[in-house]
Amino acid sequence: MPKLKLISFKICPFVQRSVILLKEKGIDYDIEFINPYEPPEWFRKISPTGKVPVLLVDDKPLFESAVINEYLDEVYPPSLHPKDPFKKAQNRAWMEYASPMYMSFFNMIMTKDKSEGDKVKDEFVQQLTGLEKVATNKPWFNGDIFSMVDISAAPVFTRLDFLKKQFDLDLLDGLENLQGWSQALISRPSVAESIVEDFDALMLARLKDNDSWIVD
Ligand SMILES: N[C@@H](CCC(=O)N[C@@H](CS)C(=O)NCC(=O)O)C(=O)O
């Protein structure tokens, strides 16, 4: 099996997706934390986008979390995708749906101005409402089988849990399917262990540094 090293940023949701998959499959890997916003020179050389995650596979770089996860799923069977091609494609479509939610979340929490924050919050809640319509609460996206699509969405719920605990802001209020899915995901060992110990402190520091409306 190849030697794997994940280049990470402690509060990055995209990295978290790869960590969950690595843990879920019990794959051995090394991890190195950097700040992609002030990257070391060696990272600039190996990352075409300047973003994390980058997975070094026998020292060869692979970028984009979705691609990294598809690679790991293929190389370390059994696959966590449904077998049926249509269902698999549908799951992948919802994985695509979840990706821009991280940008909405980031914009929502990093905005300085409360009224702008509320506007972005409404957009984010609309995205959640779209997900609510297809979530099953049984508890996983595909019912009783944990899949790649669950991994793609899990970091959304880690972050919503942070907002609820730290600011009493519950964006899952009234979204019952997502509440069930969220609980199941947050309690899953691979997800719980994918969060760095100082996650809340780092998030709070980032919000304060950005003068976010949430910390007012
Ligand atoms: N589409 C990328 C997004 C990765 C991404 O946005 N990573 C952020 C950290 S969470 C980053 O490295 N940003 C650095 C930058 O934009 O310069 C993926 O899924 O891997």
PDB file of C-alpha atoms and ligand atoms in Angstrom:
ATOM      1  CA  MET A   1       0.000   0.000   0.000  1.00  0.00           C
ATOM      2  CA  PRO A   2       1.280   3.554  -0.675  1.00  0.00           C
ATOM      3  CA  LYS A   3       2.737   5.790   2.026  1.00  0.00           C
ATOM      4  CA  LEU A   4       0.180   8.532   2.755  1.00  0.00           C
ATOM      5  CA  LYS A   5       0.661  11.986   4.234  1.00  0.00           C
ATOM      6  CA  LEU A   6      -2.211  14.449   4.536  1.00  0.00           C
ATOM      7  CA  ILE A   7      -1.358  18.148   4.479  1.00  0.00           C
ATOM      8  CA  SER A   8      -3.914  19.770   6.700  1.00  0.00           C
ATOM      9  CA  PHE A   9      -5.209  22.958   8.315  1.00  0.00           C
ATOM     10  CA  LYS A  10      -6.730  22.397  11.740  1.00  0.00           C
ATOM     11  CA  ILE A  11     -10.145  23.965  11.133  1.00  0.00           C
ATOM     12  CA  CYS A  12     -10.585  23.092   7.443  1.00  0.00           C
ATOM     13  CA  PRO A  13     -13.834  21.213   6.677  1.00  0.00           C
ATOM     14  CA  PHE A  14     -12.440  19.837   3.410  1.00  0.00           C
ATOM     15  CA  VAL A  15      -9.484  18.255   5.194  1.00  0.00           C
ATOM     16  CA  GLN A  16     -11.909  16.886   7.774  1.00  0.00           C
ATOM     17  CA  ARG A  17     -13.699  14.946   5.031  1.00  0.00           C
ATOM     18  CA  SER A  18     -10.488  13.125   4.137  1.00  0.00           C
ATOM     19  CA  VAL A  19      -9.621  12.478   7.789  1.00  0.00           C
ATOM     20  CA  ILE A  20     -13.059  10.916   8.360  1.00  0.00           C
ATOM     21  CA  LEU A  21     -12.615   8.586   5.399  1.00  0.00           C
ATOM     22  CA  LEU A  22      -9.079   7.602   6.463  1.00  0.00           C
ATOM     23  CA  LYS A  23     -10.345   6.811   9.971  1.00  0.00           C
ATOM     24  CA  GLU A  24     -13.479   5.072   8.724  1.00  0.00           C
ATOM     25  CA  LYS A  25     -11.357   2.692   6.649  1.00  0.00           C
ATOM     26  CA  GLY A  26      -8.621   2.326   9.298  1.00  0.00           C
ATOM     27  CA  ILE A  27      -5.935   3.502   6.863  1.00  0.00           C
ATOM     28  CA  ASP A  28      -2.448   4.389   8.182  1.00  0.00           C
ATOM     29  CA  TYR A  29      -1.374   7.937   7.385  1.00  0.00           C
ATOM     30  CA  ASP A  30       0.768  10.809   8.588  1.00  0.00           C
ATOM     31  CA  ILE A  31      -0.564  14.312   8.964  1.00  0.00           C
ATOM     32  CA  GLU A  32       1.161  17.696   8.805  1.00  0.00           C
ATOM     33  CA  PHE A  33      -0.593  20.913   9.777  1.00  0.00           C
ATOM     34  CA  ILE A  34       0.132  24.138   7.940  1.00  0.00           C
ATOM     35  CA  ASN A  35      -1.595  27.485   7.577  1.00  0.00           C
ATOM     36  CA  PRO A  36      -2.584  27.604   3.883  1.00  0.00           C
ATOM     37  CA  TYR A  37      -3.123  31.364   4.206  1.00  0.00           C
ATOM     38  CA  GLU A  38       0.598  31.738   5.054  1.00  0.00           C
ATOM     39  CA  PRO A  39       1.942  28.653   3.331  1.00  0.00           C
ATOM     40  CA  PRO A  40       5.498  27.368   3.565  1.00  0.00           C
ATOM     41  CA  GLU A  41       7.492  27.451   0.324  1.00  0.00           C
ATOM     42  CA  TRP A  42       7.448  23.638  -0.102  1.00  0.00           C
ATOM     43  CA  PHE A  43       3.625  23.691  -0.024  1.00  0.00           C
ATOM     44  CA  ARG A  44       3.458  26.347  -2.755  1.00  0.00           C
ATOM     45  CA  LYS A  45       5.522  24.027  -4.923  1.00  0.00           C
ATOM     46  CA  ILE A  46       3.292  20.952  -4.509  1.00  0.00           C
ATOM     47  CA  SER A  47      -0.171  22.558  -4.422  1.00  0.00           C
ATOM     48  CA  PRO A  48      -1.533  23.875  -7.738  1.00  0.00           C
ATOM     49  CA  THR A  49      -4.407  25.685  -5.986  1.00  0.00           C
ATOM     50  CA  GLY A  50      -2.635  26.693  -2.772  1.00  0.00           C
ATOM     51  CA  LYS A  51      -5.419  24.950  -0.843  1.00  0.00           C
ATOM     52  CA  VAL A  52      -5.514  22.055   1.589  1.00  0.00           C
ATOM     53  CA  PRO A  53      -6.065  19.156   1.679  1.00  0.00           C
ATOM     54  CA  VAL A  54      -3.197  17.794  -0.322  1.00  0.00           C
ATOM     55  CA  LEU A  55      -2.591  14.061   0.025  1.00  0.00           C
ATOM     56  CA  LEU A  56       0.953  12.917  -0.648  1.00  0.00           C
ATOM     57  CA  VAL A  57       0.767   9.406  -2.064  1.00  0.00           C
ATOM     58  CA  ASP A  58       4.291   8.020  -2.015  1.00  0.00           C
ATOM     59  CA  ASP A  59       5.337  11.700  -2.061  1.00  0.00           C
ATOM     60  CA  LYS A  60       3.208  12.491  -5.130  1.00  0.00           C
ATOM     61  CA  PRO A  61       0.602  15.225  -4.486  1.00  0.00           C
ATOM     62  CA  LEU A  62      -3.137  14.774  -4.989  1.00  0.00           C
ATOM     63  CA  PHE A  63      -5.412  17.765  -4.411  1.00  0.00           C
ATOM     64  CA  GLU A  64      -9.178  18.457  -4.027  1.00  0.00           C
ATOM     65  CA  SER A  65     -10.912  16.679  -1.128  1.00  0.00           C
ATOM     66  CA  ALA A  66     -13.576  15.014  -3.304  1.00  0.00           C
ATOM     67  CA  VAL A  67     -10.918  13.562  -5.615  1.00  0.00           C
ATOM     68  CA  ILE A  68      -8.731  12.468  -2.698  1.00  0.00           C
ATOM     69  CA  ASN A  69     -11.699  10.678  -1.140  1.00  0.00           C
ATOM     70  CA  GLU A  70     -12.702   8.950  -4.387  1.00  0.00           C
ATOM     71  CA  TYR A  71      -9.090   7.758  -4.763  1.00  0.00           C
ATOM     72  CA  LEU A  72      -8.962   6.409  -1.197  1.00  0.00           C
ATOM     73  CA  ASP A  73     -12.347   4.748  -1.587  1.00  0.00           C
ATOM     74  CA  GLU A  74     -11.162   2.956  -4.721  1.00  0.00           C
ATOM     75  CA  VAL A  75      -7.764   1.875  -3.410  1.00  0.00           C
ATOM     76  CA  TYR A  76      -8.999   0.707   0.010  1.00  0.00           C
ATOM     77  CA  PRO A  77     -12.072  -1.494  -0.554  1.00  0.00           C
ATOM     78  CA  PRO A  78     -14.855  -2.116   0.256  1.00  0.00           C
ATOM     79  CA  SER A  79     -16.259   1.012  -1.361  1.00  0.00           C
ATOM     80  CA  LEU A  80     -18.440   3.261   0.761  1.00  0.00           C
ATOM     81  CA  HIS A  81     -20.538   4.181  -2.291  1.00  0.00           C
ATOM     82  CA  PRO A  82     -23.825   2.432  -3.121  1.00  0.00           C
ATOM     83  CA  LYS A  83     -23.329  -0.275  -5.787  1.00  0.00           C
ATOM     84  CA  ASP A  84     -26.260   0.772  -7.962  1.00  0.00           C
ATOM     85  CA  PRO A  85     -24.895   3.248 -10.572  1.00  0.00           C
ATOM     86  CA  PHE A  86     -27.908   5.579 -10.430  1.00  0.00           C
ATOM     87  CA  LYS A  87     -27.895   5.692  -6.650  1.00  0.00           C
ATOM     88  CA  LYS A  88     -24.143   6.263  -6.662  1.00  0.00           C
ATOM     89  CA  ALA A  89     -24.544   9.132  -9.148  1.00  0.00           C
ATOM     90  CA  GLN A  90     -27.351  10.614  -7.056  1.00  0.00           C
ATOM     91  CA  ASN A  91     -25.175  10.396  -3.940  1.00  0.00           C
ATOM     92  CA  ARG A  92     -22.356  12.126  -5.805  1.00  0.00           C
ATOM     93  CA  ALA A  93     -24.753  14.894  -6.844  1.00  0.00           C
ATOM     94  CA  TRP A  94     -25.579  15.515  -3.167  1.00  0.00           C
ATOM     95  CA  MET A  95     -21.869  15.470  -2.347  1.00  0.00           C
ATOM     96  CA  GLU A  96     -21.500  18.277  -4.912  1.00  0.00           C
ATOM     97  CA  TYR A  97     -24.465  20.026  -3.293  1.00  0.00           C
ATOM     98  CA  ALA A  98     -22.749  19.963   0.114  1.00  0.00           C
ATOM     99  CA  SER A  99     -19.436  21.482  -1.076  1.00  0.00           C
ATOM    100  CA  PRO A 100     -20.567  25.119  -1.562  1.00  0.00           C
ATOM    101  CA  MET A 101     -22.301  24.962   1.821  1.00  0.00           C
ATOM    102  CA  TYR A 102     -18.864  25.262   3.430  1.00  0.00           C
ATOM    103  CA  MET A 103     -18.253  28.531   1.616  1.00  0.00           C
ATOM    104  CA  SER A 104     -21.705  29.828   2.667  1.00  0.00           C
ATOM    105  CA  PHE A 105     -20.982  28.801   6.243  1.00  0.00           C
ATOM    106  CA  PHE A 106     -17.594  30.516   6.143  1.00  0.00           C
ATOM    107  CA  ASN A 107     -19.098  33.715   4.678  1.00  0.00           C
ATOM    108  CA  MET A 108     -21.878  33.636   7.258  1.00  0.00           C
ATOM    109  CA  ILE A 109     -19.581  33.407  10.272  1.00  0.00           C
ATOM    110  CA  MET A 110     -16.824  35.701   8.998  1.00  0.00           C
ATOM    111  CA  THR A 111     -19.018  38.678   8.124  1.00  0.00           C
ATOM    112  CA  LYS A 112     -18.495  41.693  10.378  1.00  0.00           C
ATOM    113  CA  ASP A 113     -21.871  43.288   9.833  1.00  0.00           C
ATOM    114  CA  LYS A 114     -24.929  41.665  11.493  1.00  0.00           C
ATOM    115  CA  SER A 115     -27.418  42.487   8.720  1.00  0.00           C
ATOM    116  CA  GLU A 116     -25.047  41.058   6.089  1.00  0.00           C
ATOM    117  CA  GLY A 117     -24.534  38.051   8.398  1.00  0.00           C
ATOM    118  CA  ASP A 118     -28.306  37.530   8.598  1.00  0.00           C
ATOM    119  CA  LYS A 119     -28.566  37.646   4.805  1.00  0.00           C
ATOM    120  CA  VAL A 120     -25.890  35.000   4.299  1.00  0.00           C
ATOM    121  CA  LYS A 121     -27.430  33.002   7.138  1.00  0.00           C
ATOM    122  CA  ASP A 122     -30.730  32.891   5.209  1.00  0.00           C
ATOM    123  CA  GLU A 123     -28.910  31.562   2.134  1.00  0.00           C
ATOM    124  CA  PHE A 124     -27.197  28.918   4.233  1.00  0.00           C
ATOM    125  CA  VAL A 125     -30.490  27.896   5.868  1.00  0.00           C
ATOM    126  CA  GLN A 126     -32.008  27.525   2.386  1.00  0.00           C
ATOM    127  CA  GLN A 127     -29.214  25.116   1.502  1.00  0.00           C
ATOM    128  CA  LEU A 128     -29.903  23.204   4.716  1.00  0.00           C
ATOM    129  CA  THR A 129     -33.603  23.094   3.842  1.00  0.00           C
ATOM    130  CA  GLY A 130     -32.734  21.532   0.472  1.00  0.00           C
ATOM    131  CA  LEU A 131     -30.760  18.853   2.290  1.00  0.00           C
ATOM    132  CA  GLU A 132     -33.578  18.322   4.798  1.00  0.00           C
ATOM    133  CA  LYS A 133     -35.842  17.172   1.941  1.00  0.00           C
ATOM    134  CA  VAL A 134     -33.568  14.256   1.058  1.00  0.00           C
ATOM    135  CA  ALA A 135     -32.132  13.378   4.480  1.00  0.00           C
ATOM    136  CA  THR A 136     -33.641  10.166   5.841  1.00  0.00           C
ATOM    137  CA  ASN A 137     -33.045  10.273   9.609  1.00  0.00           C
ATOM    138  CA  LYS A 138     -32.691   6.465   9.439  1.00  0.00           C
ATOM    139  CA  PRO A 139     -30.054   7.681  10.341  1.00  0.00           C
ATOM    140  CA  TRP A 140     -27.724   7.874   7.322  1.00  0.00           C
ATOM    141  CA  PHE A 141     -28.351   9.402   3.915  1.00  0.00           C
ATOM    142  CA  ASN A 142     -28.898   5.929   2.435  1.00  0.00           C
ATOM    143  CA  GLY A 143     -30.815   4.593   5.447  1.00  0.00           C
ATOM    144  CA  ASP A 144     -28.879   2.065   7.520  1.00  0.00           C
ATOM    145  CA  ILE A 145     -25.669   2.101   5.430  1.00  0.00           C
ATOM    146  CA  PHE A 146     -23.001   4.715   6.157  1.00  0.00           C
ATOM    147  CA  SER A 147     -21.681   6.075   2.828  1.00  0.00           C
ATOM    148  CA  MET A 148     -19.346   8.563   1.160  1.00  0.00           C
ATOM    149  CA  VAL A 149     -22.153  11.134   1.015  1.00  0.00           C
ATOM    150  CA  ASP A 150     -22.429  11.054   4.826  1.00  0.00           C
ATOM    151  CA  ILE A 151     -18.717  11.853   5.035  1.00  0.00           C
ATOM    152  CA  SER A 152     -19.080  14.799   2.657  1.00  0.00           C
ATOM    153  CA  ALA A 153     -21.771  16.410   4.778  1.00  0.00           C
ATOM    154  CA  ALA A 154     -20.393  15.583   8.246  1.00  0.00           C
ATOM    155  CA  PRO A 155     -18.181  18.692   8.667  1.00  0.00           C
ATOM    156  CA  VAL A 156     -21.277  20.888   8.149  1.00  0.00           C
ATOM    157  CA  PHE A 157     -22.782  19.350  11.271  1.00  0.00           C
ATOM    158  CA  THR A 158     -19.549  19.625  13.266  1.00  0.00           C
ATOM    159  CA  ARG A 159     -19.675  23.367  12.580  1.00  0.00           C
ATOM    160  CA  LEU A 160     -23.382  23.718  13.349  1.00  0.00           C
ATOM    161  CA  ASP A 161     -22.768  21.927  16.636  1.00  0.00           C
ATOM    162  CA  PHE A 162     -20.030  24.471  17.406  1.00  0.00           C
ATOM    163  CA  LEU A 163     -22.453  27.369  16.769  1.00  0.00           C
ATOM    164  CA  LYS A 164     -25.075  25.766  18.986  1.00  0.00           C
ATOM    165  CA  LYS A 165     -22.673  25.096  21.859  1.00  0.00           C
ATOM    166  CA  GLN A 166     -20.813  28.402  21.720  1.00  0.00           C
ATOM    167  CA  PHE A 167     -23.523  30.884  20.709  1.00  0.00           C
ATOM    168  CA  ASP A 168     -26.801  29.075  21.331  1.00  0.00           C
ATOM    169  CA  LEU A 169     -27.493  29.479  17.611  1.00  0.00           C
ATOM    170  CA  ASP A 170     -29.444  26.445  16.373  1.00  0.00           C
ATOM    171  CA  LEU A 171     -29.706  26.500  12.592  1.00  0.00           C
ATOM    172  CA  LEU A 172     -31.247  23.007  12.573  1.00  0.00           C
ATOM    173  CA  ASP A 173     -34.309  24.245  14.424  1.00  0.00           C
ATOM    174  CA  GLY A 174     -37.367  22.736  12.668  1.00  0.00           C
ATOM    175  CA  LEU A 175     -35.239  20.544  10.379  1.00  0.00           C
ATOM    176  CA  GLU A 176     -35.972  17.192  11.988  1.00  0.00           C
ATOM    177  CA  ASN A 177     -34.322  14.907   9.468  1.00  0.00           C
ATOM    178  CA  LEU A 178     -31.124  16.916   9.661  1.00  0.00           C
ATOM    179  CA  GLN A 179     -31.254  16.886  13.466  1.00  0.00           C
ATOM    180  CA  GLY A 180     -31.286  13.071  13.444  1.00  0.00           C
ATOM    181  CA  TRP A 181     -28.591  12.860  10.782  1.00  0.00           C
ATOM    182  CA  SER A 182     -26.471  15.395  12.653  1.00  0.00           C
ATOM    183  CA  GLN A 183     -26.696  13.489  15.942  1.00  0.00           C
ATOM    184  CA  ALA A 184     -25.721  10.226  14.257  1.00  0.00           C
ATOM    185  CA  LEU A 185     -22.790  11.851  12.467  1.00  0.00           C
ATOM    186  CA  ILE A 186     -21.464  13.757  15.464  1.00  0.00           C
ATOM    187  CA  SER A 187     -21.517  10.579  17.571  1.00  0.00           C
ATOM    188  CA  ARG A 188     -19.791   8.436  14.967  1.00  0.00           C
ATOM    189  CA  PRO A 189     -16.192   7.715  16.149  1.00  0.00           C
ATOM    190  CA  SER A 190     -14.563   8.565  12.789  1.00  0.00           C
ATOM    191  CA  VAL A 191     -16.291  11.960  12.816  1.00  0.00           C
ATOM    192  CA  ALA A 192     -15.679  12.692  16.513  1.00  0.00           C
ATOM    193  CA  GLU A 193     -11.993  11.767  16.121  1.00  0.00           C
ATOM    194  CA  SER A 194     -11.611  13.894  12.987  1.00  0.00           C
ATOM    195  CA  ILE A 195     -11.975  17.102  15.034  1.00  0.00           C
ATOM    196  CA  VAL A 196      -8.762  18.518  16.478  1.00  0.00           C
ATOM    197  CA  GLU A 197      -8.698  18.963  20.268  1.00  0.00           C
ATOM    198  CA  ASP A 198      -8.464  22.748  20.120  1.00  0.00           C
ATOM    199  CA  PHE A 199     -11.124  23.122  17.400  1.00  0.00           C
ATOM    200  CA  ASP A 200     -13.510  25.353  19.384  1.00  0.00           C
ATOM    201  CA  ALA A 201     -10.700  27.599  20.646  1.00  0.00           C
ATOM    202  CA  LEU A 202      -9.255  27.974  17.145  1.00  0.00           C
ATOM    203  CA  MET A 203     -12.664  28.756  15.641  1.00  0.00           C
ATOM    204  CA  LEU A 204     -13.384  31.329  18.354  1.00  0.00           C
ATOM    205  CA  ALA A 205      -9.996  32.970  17.835  1.00  0.00           C
ATOM    206  CA  ARG A 206     -10.620  33.143  14.075  1.00  0.00           C
ATOM    207  CA  LEU A 207     -14.039  34.740  14.619  1.00  0.00           C
ATOM    208  CA  LYS A 208     -12.589  37.292  17.042  1.00  0.00           C
ATOM    209  CA  ASP A 209      -9.692  38.104  14.697  1.00  0.00           C
ATOM    210  CA  ASN A 210     -12.219  38.753  11.936  1.00  0.00           C
ATOM    211  CA  ASP A 211     -14.435  40.843  14.190  1.00  0.00           C
ATOM    212  CA  SER A 212     -17.347  38.541  13.323  1.00  0.00           C
ATOM    213  CA  TRP A 213     -20.917  39.676  14.085  1.00  0.00           C
ATOM    214  CA  ILE A 214     -21.468  36.377  15.893  1.00  0.00           C
ATOM    215  CA  VAL A 215     -19.068  37.217  18.737  1.00  0.00           C
ATOM    216  CA  ASP A 216     -20.569  40.661  19.399  1.00  0.00           C
TER     217      ASP A 216
HETATM  218  N1  LIG B   1     -12.357  22.547  -3.305  1.00  0.00           N
HETATM  219  C1  LIG B   1     -11.303  22.412  -2.326  1.00  0.00           C
HETATM  220  C2  LIG B   1     -11.481  23.481  -1.271  1.00  0.00           C
HETATM  221  C3  LIG B   1     -10.305  23.482  -0.272  1.00  0.00           C
HETATM  222  C4  LIG B   1     -10.215  24.796   0.509  1.00  0.00           C
HETATM  223  O1  LIG B   1     -10.928  25.770   0.239  1.00  0.00           O
HETATM  224  N2  LIG B   1      -9.298  24.826   1.504  1.00  0.00           N
HETATM  225  C5  LIG B   1      -9.031  26.053   2.236  1.00  0.00           C
HETATM  226  C6  LIG B   1      -8.936  25.783   3.735  1.00  0.00           C
HETATM  227  S1  LIG B   1     -10.425  25.176   4.396  1.00  0.00           S
HETATM  228  C7  LIG B   1      -7.695  26.608   1.823  1.00  0.00           C
HETATM  229  O2  LIG B   1      -6.721  25.880   1.759  1.00  0.00           O
HETATM  230  N3  LIG B   1      -7.630  27.914   1.551  1.00  0.00           N
HETATM  231  C8  LIG B   1      -6.405  28.584   1.243  1.00  0.00           C
HETATM  232  C9  LIG B   1      -6.566  29.632   0.202  1.00  0.00           C
HETATM  233  O3  LIG B   1      -7.685  29.802  -0.317  1.00  0.00           O
HETATM  234  O4  LIG B   1      -5.577  30.271  -0.116  1.00  0.00           O
HETATM  235  C10 LIG B   1     -11.340  20.995  -1.739  1.00  0.00           C
HETATM  236  O5  LIG B   1     -12.444  20.423  -1.664  1.00  0.00           O
HETATM  237  O6  LIG B   1     -10.283  20.443  -1.400  1.00  0.00           O
END
